[in-house]
GROMACS .gro file of C-alpha atoms in nm:
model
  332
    1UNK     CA    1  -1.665  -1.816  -2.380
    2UNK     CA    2  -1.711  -1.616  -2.074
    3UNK     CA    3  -1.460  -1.440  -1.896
    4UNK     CA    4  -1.287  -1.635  -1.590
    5UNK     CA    5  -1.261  -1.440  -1.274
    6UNK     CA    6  -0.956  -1.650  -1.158
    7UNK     CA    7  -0.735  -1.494  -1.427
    8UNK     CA    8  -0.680  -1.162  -1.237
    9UNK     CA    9  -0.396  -1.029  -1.016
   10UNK     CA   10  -0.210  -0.712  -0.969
   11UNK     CA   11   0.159  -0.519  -1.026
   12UNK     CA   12   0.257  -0.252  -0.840
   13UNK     CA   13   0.572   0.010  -0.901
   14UNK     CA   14   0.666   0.327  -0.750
   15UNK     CA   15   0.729   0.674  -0.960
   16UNK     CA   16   0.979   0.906  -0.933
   17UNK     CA   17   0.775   1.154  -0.962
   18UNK     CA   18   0.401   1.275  -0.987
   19UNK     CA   19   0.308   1.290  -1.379
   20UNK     CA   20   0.645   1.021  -1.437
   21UNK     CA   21   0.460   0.672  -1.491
   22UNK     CA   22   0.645   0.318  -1.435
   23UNK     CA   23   0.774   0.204  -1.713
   24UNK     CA   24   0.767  -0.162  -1.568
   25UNK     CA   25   0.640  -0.330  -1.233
   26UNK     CA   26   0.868  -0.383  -0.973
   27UNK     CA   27   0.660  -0.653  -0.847
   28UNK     CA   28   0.302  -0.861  -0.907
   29UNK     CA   29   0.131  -1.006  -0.666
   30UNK     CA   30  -0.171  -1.227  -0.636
   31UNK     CA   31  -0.495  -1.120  -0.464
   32UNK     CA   32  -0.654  -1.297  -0.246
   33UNK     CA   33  -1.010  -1.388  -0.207
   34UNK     CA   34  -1.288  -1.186  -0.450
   35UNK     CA   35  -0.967  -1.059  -0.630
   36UNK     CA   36  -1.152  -0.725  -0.638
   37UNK     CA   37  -1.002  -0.490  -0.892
   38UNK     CA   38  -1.171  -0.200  -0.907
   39UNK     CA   39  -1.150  -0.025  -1.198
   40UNK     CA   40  -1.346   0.354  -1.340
   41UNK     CA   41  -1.688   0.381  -1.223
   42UNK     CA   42  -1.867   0.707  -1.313
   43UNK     CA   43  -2.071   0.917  -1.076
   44UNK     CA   44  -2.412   0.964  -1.251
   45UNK     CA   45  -2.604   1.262  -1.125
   46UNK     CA   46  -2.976   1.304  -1.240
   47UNK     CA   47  -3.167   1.621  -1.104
   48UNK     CA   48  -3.472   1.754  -1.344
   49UNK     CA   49  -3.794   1.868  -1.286
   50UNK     CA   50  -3.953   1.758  -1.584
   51UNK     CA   51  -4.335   1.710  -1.528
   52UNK     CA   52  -4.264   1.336  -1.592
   53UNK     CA   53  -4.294   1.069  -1.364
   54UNK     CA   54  -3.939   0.932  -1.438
   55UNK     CA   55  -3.641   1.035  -1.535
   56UNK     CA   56  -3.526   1.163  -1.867
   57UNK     CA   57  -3.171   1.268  -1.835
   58UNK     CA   58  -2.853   1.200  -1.658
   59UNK     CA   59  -2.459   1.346  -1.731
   60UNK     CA   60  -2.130   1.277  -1.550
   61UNK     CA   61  -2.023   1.426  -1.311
   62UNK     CA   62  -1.709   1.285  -1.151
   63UNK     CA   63  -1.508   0.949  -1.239
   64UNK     CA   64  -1.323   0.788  -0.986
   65UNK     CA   65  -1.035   0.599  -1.003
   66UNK     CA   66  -0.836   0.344  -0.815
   67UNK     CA   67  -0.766  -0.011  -0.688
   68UNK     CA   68  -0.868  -0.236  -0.391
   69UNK     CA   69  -0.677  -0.540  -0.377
   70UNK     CA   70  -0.599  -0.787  -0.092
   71UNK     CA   71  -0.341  -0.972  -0.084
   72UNK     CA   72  -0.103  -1.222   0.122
   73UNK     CA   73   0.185  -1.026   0.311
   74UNK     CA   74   0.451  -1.106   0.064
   75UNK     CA   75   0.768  -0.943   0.275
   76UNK     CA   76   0.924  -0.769  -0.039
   77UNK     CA   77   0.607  -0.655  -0.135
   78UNK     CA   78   0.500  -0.512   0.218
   79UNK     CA   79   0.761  -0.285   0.216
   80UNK     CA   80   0.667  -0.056  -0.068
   81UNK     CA   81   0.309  -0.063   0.059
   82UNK     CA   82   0.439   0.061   0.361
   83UNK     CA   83   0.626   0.354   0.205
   84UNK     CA   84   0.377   0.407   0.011
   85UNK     CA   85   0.095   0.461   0.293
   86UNK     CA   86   0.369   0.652   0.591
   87UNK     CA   87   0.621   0.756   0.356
   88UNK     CA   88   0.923   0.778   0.618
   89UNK     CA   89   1.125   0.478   0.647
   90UNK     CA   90   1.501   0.412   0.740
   91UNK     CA   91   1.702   0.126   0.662
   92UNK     CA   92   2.006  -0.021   0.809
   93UNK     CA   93   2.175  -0.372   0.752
   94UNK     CA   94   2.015  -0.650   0.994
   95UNK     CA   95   2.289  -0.772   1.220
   96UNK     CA   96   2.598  -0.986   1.081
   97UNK     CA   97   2.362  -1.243   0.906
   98UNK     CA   98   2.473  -1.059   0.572
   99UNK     CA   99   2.223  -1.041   0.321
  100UNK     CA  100   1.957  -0.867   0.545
  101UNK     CA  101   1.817  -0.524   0.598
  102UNK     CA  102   1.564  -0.382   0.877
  103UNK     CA  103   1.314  -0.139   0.725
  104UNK     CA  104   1.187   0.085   1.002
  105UNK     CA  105   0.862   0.278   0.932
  106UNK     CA  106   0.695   0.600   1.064
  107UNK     CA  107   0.456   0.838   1.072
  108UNK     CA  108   0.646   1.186   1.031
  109UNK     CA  109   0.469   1.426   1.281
  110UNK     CA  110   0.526   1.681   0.992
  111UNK     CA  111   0.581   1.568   0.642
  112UNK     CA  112   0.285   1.422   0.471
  113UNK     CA  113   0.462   1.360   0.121
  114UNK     CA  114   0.450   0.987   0.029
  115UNK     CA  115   0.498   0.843  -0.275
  116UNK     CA  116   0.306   0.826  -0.621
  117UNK     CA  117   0.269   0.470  -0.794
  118UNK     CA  118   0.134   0.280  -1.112
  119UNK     CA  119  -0.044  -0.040  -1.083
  120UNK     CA  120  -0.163  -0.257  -1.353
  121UNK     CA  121  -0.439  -0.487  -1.305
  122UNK     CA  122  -0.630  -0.743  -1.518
  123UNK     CA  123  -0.920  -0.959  -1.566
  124UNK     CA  124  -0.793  -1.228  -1.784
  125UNK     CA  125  -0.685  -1.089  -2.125
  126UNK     CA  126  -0.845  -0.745  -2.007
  127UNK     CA  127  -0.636  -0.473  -1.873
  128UNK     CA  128  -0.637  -0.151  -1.709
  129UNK     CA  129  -0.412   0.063  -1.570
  130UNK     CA  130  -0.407   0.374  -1.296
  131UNK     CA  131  -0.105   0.631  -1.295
  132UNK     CA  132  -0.039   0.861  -1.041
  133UNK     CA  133  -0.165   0.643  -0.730
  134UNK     CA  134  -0.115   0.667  -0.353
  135UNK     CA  135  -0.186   0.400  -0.115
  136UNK     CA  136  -0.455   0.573   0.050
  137UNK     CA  137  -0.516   0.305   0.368
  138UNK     CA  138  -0.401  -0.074   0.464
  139UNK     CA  139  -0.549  -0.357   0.692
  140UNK     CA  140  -0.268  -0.556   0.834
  141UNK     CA  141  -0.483  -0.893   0.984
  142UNK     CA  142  -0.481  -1.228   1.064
  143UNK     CA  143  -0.718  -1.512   1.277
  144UNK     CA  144  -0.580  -1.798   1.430
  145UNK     CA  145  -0.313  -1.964   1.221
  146UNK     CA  146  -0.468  -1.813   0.904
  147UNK     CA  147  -0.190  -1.612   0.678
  148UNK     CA  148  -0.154  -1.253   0.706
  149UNK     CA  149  -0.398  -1.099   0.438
  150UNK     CA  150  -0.302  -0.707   0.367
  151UNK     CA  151  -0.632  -0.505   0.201
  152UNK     CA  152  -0.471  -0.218   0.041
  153UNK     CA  153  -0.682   0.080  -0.100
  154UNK     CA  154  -0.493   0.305  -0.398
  155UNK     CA  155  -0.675   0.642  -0.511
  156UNK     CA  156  -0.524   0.766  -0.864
  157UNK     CA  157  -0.542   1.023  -1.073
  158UNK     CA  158  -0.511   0.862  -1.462
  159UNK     CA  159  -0.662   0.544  -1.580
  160UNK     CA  160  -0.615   0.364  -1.908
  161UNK     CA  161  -0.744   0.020  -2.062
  162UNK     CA  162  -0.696  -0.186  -2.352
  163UNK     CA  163  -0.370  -0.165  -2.541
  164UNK     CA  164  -0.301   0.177  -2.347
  165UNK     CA  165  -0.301   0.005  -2.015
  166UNK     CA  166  -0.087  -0.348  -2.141
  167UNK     CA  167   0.178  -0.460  -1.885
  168UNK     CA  168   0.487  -0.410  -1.981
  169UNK     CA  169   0.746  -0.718  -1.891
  170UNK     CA  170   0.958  -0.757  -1.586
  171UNK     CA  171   0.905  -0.726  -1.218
  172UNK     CA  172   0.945  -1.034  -0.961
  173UNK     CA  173   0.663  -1.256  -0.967
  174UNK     CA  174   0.518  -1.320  -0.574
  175UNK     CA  175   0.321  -1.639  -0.729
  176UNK     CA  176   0.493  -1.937  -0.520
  177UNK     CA  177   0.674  -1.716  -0.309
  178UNK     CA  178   0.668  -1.740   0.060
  179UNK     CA  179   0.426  -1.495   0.245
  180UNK     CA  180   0.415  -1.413   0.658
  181UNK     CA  181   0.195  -1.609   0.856
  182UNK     CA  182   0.125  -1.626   1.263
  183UNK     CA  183   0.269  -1.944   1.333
  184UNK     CA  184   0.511  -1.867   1.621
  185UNK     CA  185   0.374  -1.456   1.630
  186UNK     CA  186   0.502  -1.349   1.952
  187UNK     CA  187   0.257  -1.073   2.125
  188UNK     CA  188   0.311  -0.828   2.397
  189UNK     CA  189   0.018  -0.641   2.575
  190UNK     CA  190  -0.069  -0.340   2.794
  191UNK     CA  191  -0.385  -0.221   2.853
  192UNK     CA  192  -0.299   0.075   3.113
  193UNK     CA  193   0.026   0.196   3.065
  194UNK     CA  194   0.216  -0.073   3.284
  195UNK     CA  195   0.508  -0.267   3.109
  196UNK     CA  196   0.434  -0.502   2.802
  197UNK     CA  197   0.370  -0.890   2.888
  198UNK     CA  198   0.346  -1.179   2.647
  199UNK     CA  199  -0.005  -1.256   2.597
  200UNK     CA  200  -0.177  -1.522   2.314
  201UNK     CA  201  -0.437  -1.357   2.116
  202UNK     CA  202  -0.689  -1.516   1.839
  203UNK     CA  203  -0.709  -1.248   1.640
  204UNK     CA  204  -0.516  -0.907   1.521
  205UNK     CA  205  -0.656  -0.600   1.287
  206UNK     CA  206  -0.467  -0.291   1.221
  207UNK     CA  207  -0.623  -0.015   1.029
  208UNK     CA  208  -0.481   0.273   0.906
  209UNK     CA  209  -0.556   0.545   0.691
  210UNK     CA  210  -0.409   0.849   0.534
  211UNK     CA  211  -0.789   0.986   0.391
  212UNK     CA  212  -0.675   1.018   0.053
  213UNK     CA  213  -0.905   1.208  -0.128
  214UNK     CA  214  -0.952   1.271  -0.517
  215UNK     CA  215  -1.005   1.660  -0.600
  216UNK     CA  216  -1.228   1.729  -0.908
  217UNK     CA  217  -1.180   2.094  -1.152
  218UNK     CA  218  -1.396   2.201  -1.425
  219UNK     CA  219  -1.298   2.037  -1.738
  220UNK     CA  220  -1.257   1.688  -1.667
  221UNK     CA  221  -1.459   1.415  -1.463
  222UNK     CA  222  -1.111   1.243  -1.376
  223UNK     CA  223  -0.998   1.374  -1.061
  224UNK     CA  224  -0.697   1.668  -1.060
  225UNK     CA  225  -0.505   1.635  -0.794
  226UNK     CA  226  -0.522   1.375  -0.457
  227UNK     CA  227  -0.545   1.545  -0.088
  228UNK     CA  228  -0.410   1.358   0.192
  229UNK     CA  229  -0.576   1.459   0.560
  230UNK     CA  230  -0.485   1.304   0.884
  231UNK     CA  231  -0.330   1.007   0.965
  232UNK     CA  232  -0.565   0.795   1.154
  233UNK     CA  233  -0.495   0.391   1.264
  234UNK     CA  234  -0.703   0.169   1.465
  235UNK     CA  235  -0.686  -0.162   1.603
  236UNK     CA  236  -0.872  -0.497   1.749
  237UNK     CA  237  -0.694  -0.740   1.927
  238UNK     CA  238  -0.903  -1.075   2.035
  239UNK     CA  239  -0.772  -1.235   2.376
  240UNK     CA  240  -0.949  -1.555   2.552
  241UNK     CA  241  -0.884  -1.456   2.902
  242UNK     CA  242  -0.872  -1.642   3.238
  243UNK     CA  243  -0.994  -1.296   3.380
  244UNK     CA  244  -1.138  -1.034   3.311
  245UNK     CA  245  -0.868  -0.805   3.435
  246UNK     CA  246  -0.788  -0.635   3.097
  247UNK     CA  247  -1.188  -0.476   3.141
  248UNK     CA  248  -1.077  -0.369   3.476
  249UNK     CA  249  -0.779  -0.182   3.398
  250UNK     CA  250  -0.956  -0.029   3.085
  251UNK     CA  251  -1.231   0.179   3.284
  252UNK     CA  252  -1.042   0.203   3.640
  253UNK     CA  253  -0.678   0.204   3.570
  254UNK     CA  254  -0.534  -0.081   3.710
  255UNK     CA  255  -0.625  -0.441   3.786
  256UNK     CA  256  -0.762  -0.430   4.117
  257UNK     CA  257  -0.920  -0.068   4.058
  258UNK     CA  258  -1.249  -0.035   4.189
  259UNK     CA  259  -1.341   0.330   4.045
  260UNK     CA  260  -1.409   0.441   3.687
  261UNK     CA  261  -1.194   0.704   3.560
  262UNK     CA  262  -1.260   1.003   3.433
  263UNK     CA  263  -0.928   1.010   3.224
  264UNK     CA  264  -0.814   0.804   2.909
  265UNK     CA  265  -0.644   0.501   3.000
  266UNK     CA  266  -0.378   0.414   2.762
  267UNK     CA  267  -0.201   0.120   2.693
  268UNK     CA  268   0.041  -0.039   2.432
  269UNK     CA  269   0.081  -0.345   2.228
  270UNK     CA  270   0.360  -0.515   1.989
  271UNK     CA  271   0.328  -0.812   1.730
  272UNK     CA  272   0.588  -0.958   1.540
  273UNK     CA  273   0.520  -1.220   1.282
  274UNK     CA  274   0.820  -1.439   1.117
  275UNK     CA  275   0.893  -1.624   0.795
  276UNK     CA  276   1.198  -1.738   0.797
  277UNK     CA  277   1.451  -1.448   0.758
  278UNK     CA  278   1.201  -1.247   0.698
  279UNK     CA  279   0.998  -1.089   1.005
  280UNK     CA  280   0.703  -0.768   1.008
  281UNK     CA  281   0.706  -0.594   1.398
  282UNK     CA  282   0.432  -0.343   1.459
  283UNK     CA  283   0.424  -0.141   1.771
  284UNK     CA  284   0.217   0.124   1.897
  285UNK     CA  285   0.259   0.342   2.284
  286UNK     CA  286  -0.030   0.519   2.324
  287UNK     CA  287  -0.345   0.300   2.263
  288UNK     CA  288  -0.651   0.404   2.442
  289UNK     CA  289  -0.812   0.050   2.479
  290UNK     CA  290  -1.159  -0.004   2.486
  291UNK     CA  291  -1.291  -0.322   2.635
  292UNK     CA  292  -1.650  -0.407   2.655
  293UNK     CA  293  -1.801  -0.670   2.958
  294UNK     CA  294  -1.849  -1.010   2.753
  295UNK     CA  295  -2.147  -1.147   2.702
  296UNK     CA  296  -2.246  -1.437   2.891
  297UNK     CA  297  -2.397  -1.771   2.680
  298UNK     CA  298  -2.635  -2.090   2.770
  299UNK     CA  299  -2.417  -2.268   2.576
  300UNK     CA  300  -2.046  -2.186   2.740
  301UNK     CA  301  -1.730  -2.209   2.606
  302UNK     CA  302  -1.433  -1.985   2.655
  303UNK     CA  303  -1.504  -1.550   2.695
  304UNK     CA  304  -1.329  -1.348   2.500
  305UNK     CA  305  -1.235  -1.016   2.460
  306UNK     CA  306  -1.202  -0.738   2.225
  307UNK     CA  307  -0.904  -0.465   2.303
  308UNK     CA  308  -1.014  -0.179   2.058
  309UNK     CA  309  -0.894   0.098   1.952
  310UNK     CA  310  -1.046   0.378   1.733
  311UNK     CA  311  -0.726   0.632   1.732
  312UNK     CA  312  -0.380   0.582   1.819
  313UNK     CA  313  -0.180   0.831   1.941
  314UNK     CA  314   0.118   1.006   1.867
  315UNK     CA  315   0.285   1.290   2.050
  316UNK     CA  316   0.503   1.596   1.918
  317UNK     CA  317   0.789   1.398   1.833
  318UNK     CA  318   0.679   1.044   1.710
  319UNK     CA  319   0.370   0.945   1.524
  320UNK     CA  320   0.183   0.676   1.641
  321UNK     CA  321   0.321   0.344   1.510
  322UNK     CA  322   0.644   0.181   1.451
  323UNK     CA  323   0.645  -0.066   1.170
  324UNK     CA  324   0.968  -0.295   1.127
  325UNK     CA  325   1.007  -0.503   0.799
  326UNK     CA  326   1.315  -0.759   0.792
  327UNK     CA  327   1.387  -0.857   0.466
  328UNK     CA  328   1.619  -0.870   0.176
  329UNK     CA  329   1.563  -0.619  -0.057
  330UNK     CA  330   1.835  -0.354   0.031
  331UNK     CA  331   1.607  -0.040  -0.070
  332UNK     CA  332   1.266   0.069  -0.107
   0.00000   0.00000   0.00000
């Protein structure tokens, strides 16, 4: 009998300490979509003159490992991601409600130590398993009324299958569990640096990226060590406008401007999506918004707008985004 693609999800636990696997997930979660769980996959070099017309040889040369799983933003869940990709987070208790705690997470304008993981992953009663990981980027999106879906890239180090890379039991189960959606999201938008205003979007997408990188030595085609560069995060918000103001102010400043600037324009956004106690806020200052005339159609119907933008900034003190995760798990 064949093997069925449905049978796959993912667990995910943090280390205490680079070469210090899990010895048990702290919490599996269901993918979404494809389910894609990727594996080993070797890097096959072939370079020989051989007076043949085709090939005759081939060796390894470098193995990567790692996992790319989406999944539904399961709050619990979310917040170890998030550690795991900026690695700075403070927690405090979440008003009187009792019960609660506010995660607040940054990028720190100096440290760039974040944590090291093992995930286990599976394709029905076939199992493999990756041990010193980072979360090397995250998509945060959503479309309409459509749940949250978080795309999470891991890079790792060591990579196991079979009996080597079984599961072993515990961790809290997200199957069934309730996961964020946009029904009542509540946006605020700036496009040039004036004060936030409520605005009703169709569409949010924040990247961001910590270009994690595997380093190969002599002696083994698993990588040695994982280097992290710069943080980088970029965003696309959709708006159907009844003007086309937010174009104005993006190449002349303001919303009556007339003249194109030569100087970045920056703006500012937040989003905060709920499920019940549980909420996610993201907010960024400095977003250099790029807004492109829409194109007109034959057919009508309502314009609409990208707001994109390829970088956000930080400055000397802050990095560039502010995630806040209300939940109840009292740690991460």
């Amino acid at each position: 009998m064949s093997l069925n693609k449905l049978i796959s999800n993912l667990a995910i636990a943090e280390q205490t300490a680079q070469g210090t696997p899990a010895t048990a997930p702290t919490y599996i979660v269901p993918l979404v979509g494809s389910g894609a769980v990727a594996g080993v996959s070797p890097t096959v070099t072939i370079d020989e003159e051989t007076g043949q017309t085709y090939a005759i040889n081939a060796y390894v040369e470098e193995v990567a490992t790692g996992f790319d799983a989406p999944t539904r933003a399961y709050p619990p869940v979310l917040g170890l991601l998030l550690k795991g990709l900026l690695g700075t987070v403070k927690t405090t208790a979440a008003g009187d409600t009792g019960g609660l705690y506010k995660h607040v997470f940054t990028v720190s304008p100096t440290d760039m130590a974040t944590p090291w993981c093992t995930i286990w992953g599976n394709m029905e009663s076939d199992e493999v398993k990756t041990t010193d990981a980072k979360v090397g980027a995250i998509k945060i999106s959503f479309e309409g009324n459509k749940p949250l879906e978080i795309a999470t890239t891991y890079a790792a180090l060591g990579a196991s299958f079979g009996a080597d890379a079984a599961r072993p039991k515990g961790g809290t189960e997200m199957a069934g569990m309730k996961y964020l959606t946009p029904n009542g999201c509540e946006v605020s938008l700036d496009v040039a640096g004036a004060s936030l205003e409520a605005r009703k979007i169709t569409k949010f997408e924040l990247e961001m990226s910590r270009n994690v990188n595997p380093e190969y030595f002599s002696g083994s085609p698993l990588p040695g060590d994982l280097s992290m560069g710069k943080f980088e995060g970029k965003t696309t918000i959709t708006v159907k406008p009844s003007n086309l103001d937010d174009f104005r102010k993006s190449i002349t400043g303001k919303a009556d401007g007339t003249t194109v600037l030569g100087d970045v324009v920056e703006g500012a956004f937040k989003v905060k999506v709920k499920q019940g106690d549980a909420s996610l806020e993201i907010e960024a200052s400095r977003v250099p918004f790029a807004v492109n005339w829409p194109e007109s159609d034959a057919g009508g119907g309502a314009v609409e707008l990208e707001l994109a933008a390829d970088n956000l900034l930080g400055t000397y003190e802050a990095g560039p985004i502010t995630i806040t995760l209300t939940n109840d798990v009292a740690s991460y």
